[in-house]
mmCIF file of C-alpha atoms in Angstrom:
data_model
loop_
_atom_site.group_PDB
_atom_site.id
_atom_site.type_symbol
_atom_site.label_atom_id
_atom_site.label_comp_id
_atom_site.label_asym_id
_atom_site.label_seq_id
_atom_site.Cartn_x
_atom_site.Cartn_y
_atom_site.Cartn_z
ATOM 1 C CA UNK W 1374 53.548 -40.635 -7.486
ATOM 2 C CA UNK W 1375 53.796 -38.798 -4.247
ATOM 3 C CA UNK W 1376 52.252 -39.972 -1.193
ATOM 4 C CA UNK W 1377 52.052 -38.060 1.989
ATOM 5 C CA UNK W 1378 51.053 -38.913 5.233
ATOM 6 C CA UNK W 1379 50.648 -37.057 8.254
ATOM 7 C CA UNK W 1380 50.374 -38.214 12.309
ATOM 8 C CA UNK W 1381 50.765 -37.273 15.340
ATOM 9 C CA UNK W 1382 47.624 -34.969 15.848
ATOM 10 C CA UNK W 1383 45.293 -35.488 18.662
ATOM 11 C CA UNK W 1384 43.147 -33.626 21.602
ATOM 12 C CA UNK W 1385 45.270 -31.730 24.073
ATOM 13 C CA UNK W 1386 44.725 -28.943 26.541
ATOM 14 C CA UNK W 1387 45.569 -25.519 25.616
ATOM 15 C CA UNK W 1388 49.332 -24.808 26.472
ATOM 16 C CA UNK W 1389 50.197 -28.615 25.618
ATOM 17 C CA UNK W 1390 52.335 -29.422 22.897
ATOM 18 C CA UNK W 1391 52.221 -32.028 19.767
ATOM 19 C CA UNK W 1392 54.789 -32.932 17.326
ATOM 20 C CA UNK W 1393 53.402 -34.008 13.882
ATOM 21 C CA UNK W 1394 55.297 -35.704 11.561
ATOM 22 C CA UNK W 1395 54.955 -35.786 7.679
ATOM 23 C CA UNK W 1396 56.320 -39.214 5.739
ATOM 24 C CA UNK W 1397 56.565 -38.569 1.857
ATOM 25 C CA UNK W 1398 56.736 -41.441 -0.832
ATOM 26 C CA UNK W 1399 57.839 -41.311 -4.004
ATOM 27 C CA UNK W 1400 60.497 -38.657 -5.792
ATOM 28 C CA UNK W 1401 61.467 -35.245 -5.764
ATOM 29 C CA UNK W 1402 60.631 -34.681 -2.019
ATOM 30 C CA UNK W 1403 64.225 -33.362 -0.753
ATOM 31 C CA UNK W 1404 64.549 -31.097 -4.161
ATOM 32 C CA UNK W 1405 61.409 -29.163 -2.856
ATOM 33 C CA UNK W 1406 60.454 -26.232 0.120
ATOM 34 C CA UNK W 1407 58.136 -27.900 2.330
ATOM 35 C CA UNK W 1408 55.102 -26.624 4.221
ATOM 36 C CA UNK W 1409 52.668 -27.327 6.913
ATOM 37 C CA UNK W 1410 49.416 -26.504 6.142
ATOM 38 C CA UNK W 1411 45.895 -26.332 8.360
ATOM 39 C CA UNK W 1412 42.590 -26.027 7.858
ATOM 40 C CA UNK W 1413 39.768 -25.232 10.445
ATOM 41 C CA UNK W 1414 35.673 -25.874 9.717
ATOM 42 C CA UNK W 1415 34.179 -23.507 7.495
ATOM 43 C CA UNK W 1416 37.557 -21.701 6.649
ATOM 44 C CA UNK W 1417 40.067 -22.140 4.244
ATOM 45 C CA UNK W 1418 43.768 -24.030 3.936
ATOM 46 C CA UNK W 1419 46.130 -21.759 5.081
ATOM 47 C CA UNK W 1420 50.126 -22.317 5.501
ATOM 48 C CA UNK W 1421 51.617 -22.074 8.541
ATOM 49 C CA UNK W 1422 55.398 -22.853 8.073
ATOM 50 C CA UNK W 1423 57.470 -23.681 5.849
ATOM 51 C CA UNK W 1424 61.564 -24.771 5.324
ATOM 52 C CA UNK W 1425 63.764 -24.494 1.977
ATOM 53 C CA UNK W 1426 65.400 -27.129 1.132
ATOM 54 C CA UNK W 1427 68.438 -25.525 2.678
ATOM 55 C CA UNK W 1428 66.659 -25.169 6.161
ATOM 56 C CA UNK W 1429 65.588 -21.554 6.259
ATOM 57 C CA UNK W 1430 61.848 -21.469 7.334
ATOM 58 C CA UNK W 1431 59.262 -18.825 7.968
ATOM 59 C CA UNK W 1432 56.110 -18.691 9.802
ATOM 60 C CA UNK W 1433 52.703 -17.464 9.012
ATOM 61 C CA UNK W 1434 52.149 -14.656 12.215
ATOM 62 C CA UNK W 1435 49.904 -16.507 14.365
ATOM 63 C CA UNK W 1436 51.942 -18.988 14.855
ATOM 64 C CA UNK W 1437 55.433 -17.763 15.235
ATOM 65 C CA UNK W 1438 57.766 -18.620 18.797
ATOM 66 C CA UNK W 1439 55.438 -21.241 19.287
ATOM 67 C CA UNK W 1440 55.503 -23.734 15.945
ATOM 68 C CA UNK W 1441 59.014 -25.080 14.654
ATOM 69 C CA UNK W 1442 59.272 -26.864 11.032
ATOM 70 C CA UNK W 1443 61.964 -29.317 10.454
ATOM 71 C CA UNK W 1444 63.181 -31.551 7.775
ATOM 72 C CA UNK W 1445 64.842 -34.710 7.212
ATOM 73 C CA UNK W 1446 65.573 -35.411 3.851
ATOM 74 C CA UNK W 1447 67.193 -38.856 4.109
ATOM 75 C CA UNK W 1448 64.113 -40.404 5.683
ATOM 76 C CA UNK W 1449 61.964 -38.036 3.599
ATOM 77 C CA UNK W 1450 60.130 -36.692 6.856
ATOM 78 C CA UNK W 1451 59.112 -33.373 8.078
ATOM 79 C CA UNK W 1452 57.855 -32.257 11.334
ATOM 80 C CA UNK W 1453 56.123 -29.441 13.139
ATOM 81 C CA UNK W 1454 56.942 -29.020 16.521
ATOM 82 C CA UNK W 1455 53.831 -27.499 17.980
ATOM 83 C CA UNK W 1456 53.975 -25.908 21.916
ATOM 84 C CA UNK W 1457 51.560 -23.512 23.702
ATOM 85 C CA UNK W 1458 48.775 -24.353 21.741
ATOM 86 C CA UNK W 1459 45.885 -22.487 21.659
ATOM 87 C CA UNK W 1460 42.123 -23.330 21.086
ATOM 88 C CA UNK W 1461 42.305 -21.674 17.784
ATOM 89 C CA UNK W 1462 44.834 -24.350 16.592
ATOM 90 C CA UNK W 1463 42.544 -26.611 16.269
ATOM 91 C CA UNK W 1464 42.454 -27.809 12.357
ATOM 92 C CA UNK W 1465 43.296 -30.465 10.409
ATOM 93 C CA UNK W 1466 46.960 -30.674 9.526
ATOM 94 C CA UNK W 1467 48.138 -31.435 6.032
ATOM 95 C CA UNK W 1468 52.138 -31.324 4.838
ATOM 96 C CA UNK W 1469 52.843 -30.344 1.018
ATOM 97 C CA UNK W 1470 54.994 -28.408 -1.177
ATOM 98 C CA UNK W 1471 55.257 -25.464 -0.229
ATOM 99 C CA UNK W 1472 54.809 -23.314 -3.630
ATOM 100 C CA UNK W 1473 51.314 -23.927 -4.659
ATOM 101 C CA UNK W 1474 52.286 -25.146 -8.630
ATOM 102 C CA UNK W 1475 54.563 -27.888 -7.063
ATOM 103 C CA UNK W 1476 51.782 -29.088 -4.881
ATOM 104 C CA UNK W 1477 50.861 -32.766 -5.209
ATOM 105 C CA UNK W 1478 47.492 -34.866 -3.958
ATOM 106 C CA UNK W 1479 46.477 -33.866 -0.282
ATOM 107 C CA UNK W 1480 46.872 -36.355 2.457
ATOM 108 C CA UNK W 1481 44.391 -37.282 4.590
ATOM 109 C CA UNK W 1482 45.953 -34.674 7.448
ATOM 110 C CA UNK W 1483 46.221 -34.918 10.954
ATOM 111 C CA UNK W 1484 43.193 -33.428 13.439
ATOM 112 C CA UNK W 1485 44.708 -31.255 16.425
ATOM 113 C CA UNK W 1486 42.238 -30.354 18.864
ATOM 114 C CA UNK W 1487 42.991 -28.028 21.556
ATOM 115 C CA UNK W 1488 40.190 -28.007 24.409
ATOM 116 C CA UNK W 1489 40.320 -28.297 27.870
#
């Protein structure tokens, strides 16, 4: 079974950065694109970014030049590089597959505030 489990979140002022990092248990986690995903009160999940398993990544609009994705396959990590935040960052954070039929279990995701 697949485990995920996201850190790194936490308040900062906007323009600050955050890294988040994603750990993933189990199998089957370096044959798979991986995403960042983020969900704000009273809205829903929505994908941010995302990287093949050969590196290539793409960015949901709002985000792009500001948010990297990265991958490490031997540790079975990913990260998101976060700078320049805004206010309207703020979410929780989840990592998962990133095609929706591969998905597994949610995490318990990360909370990124962004207030001054």
């Amino acid at each position: 079974q697949v485990q995920l489990v996201e850190s790194g979140g936490g308040l900062v002022q906007p323009g600050g950065s955050l890294r988040l990092s994603c750990a993933a248990s189990g199998s089957m986690f370096s044959g798979y694109a991986m995403g960042w995903y983020r969900q704000a009160p009273g809205k829903q999940r929505e994908l941010v970014a995302q990287i093949s398993t050969g590196g290539r990544v793409n960015y949901t609009d709002s985000v792009k030049g500001r948010f990297t994705i990265s991958r490490d396959n031997a540790k079975r990590m990913v990260y998101l590089q976060m700078n320049s935040l805004k206010p309207e960052d703020t979410s929780v954070y989840y990592c998962n597959r990133a095609t929706p039929v591969y998905r597994v279990s949610w995490g318990q995701g990360t909370q990124v505030t962004v207030s001054s």
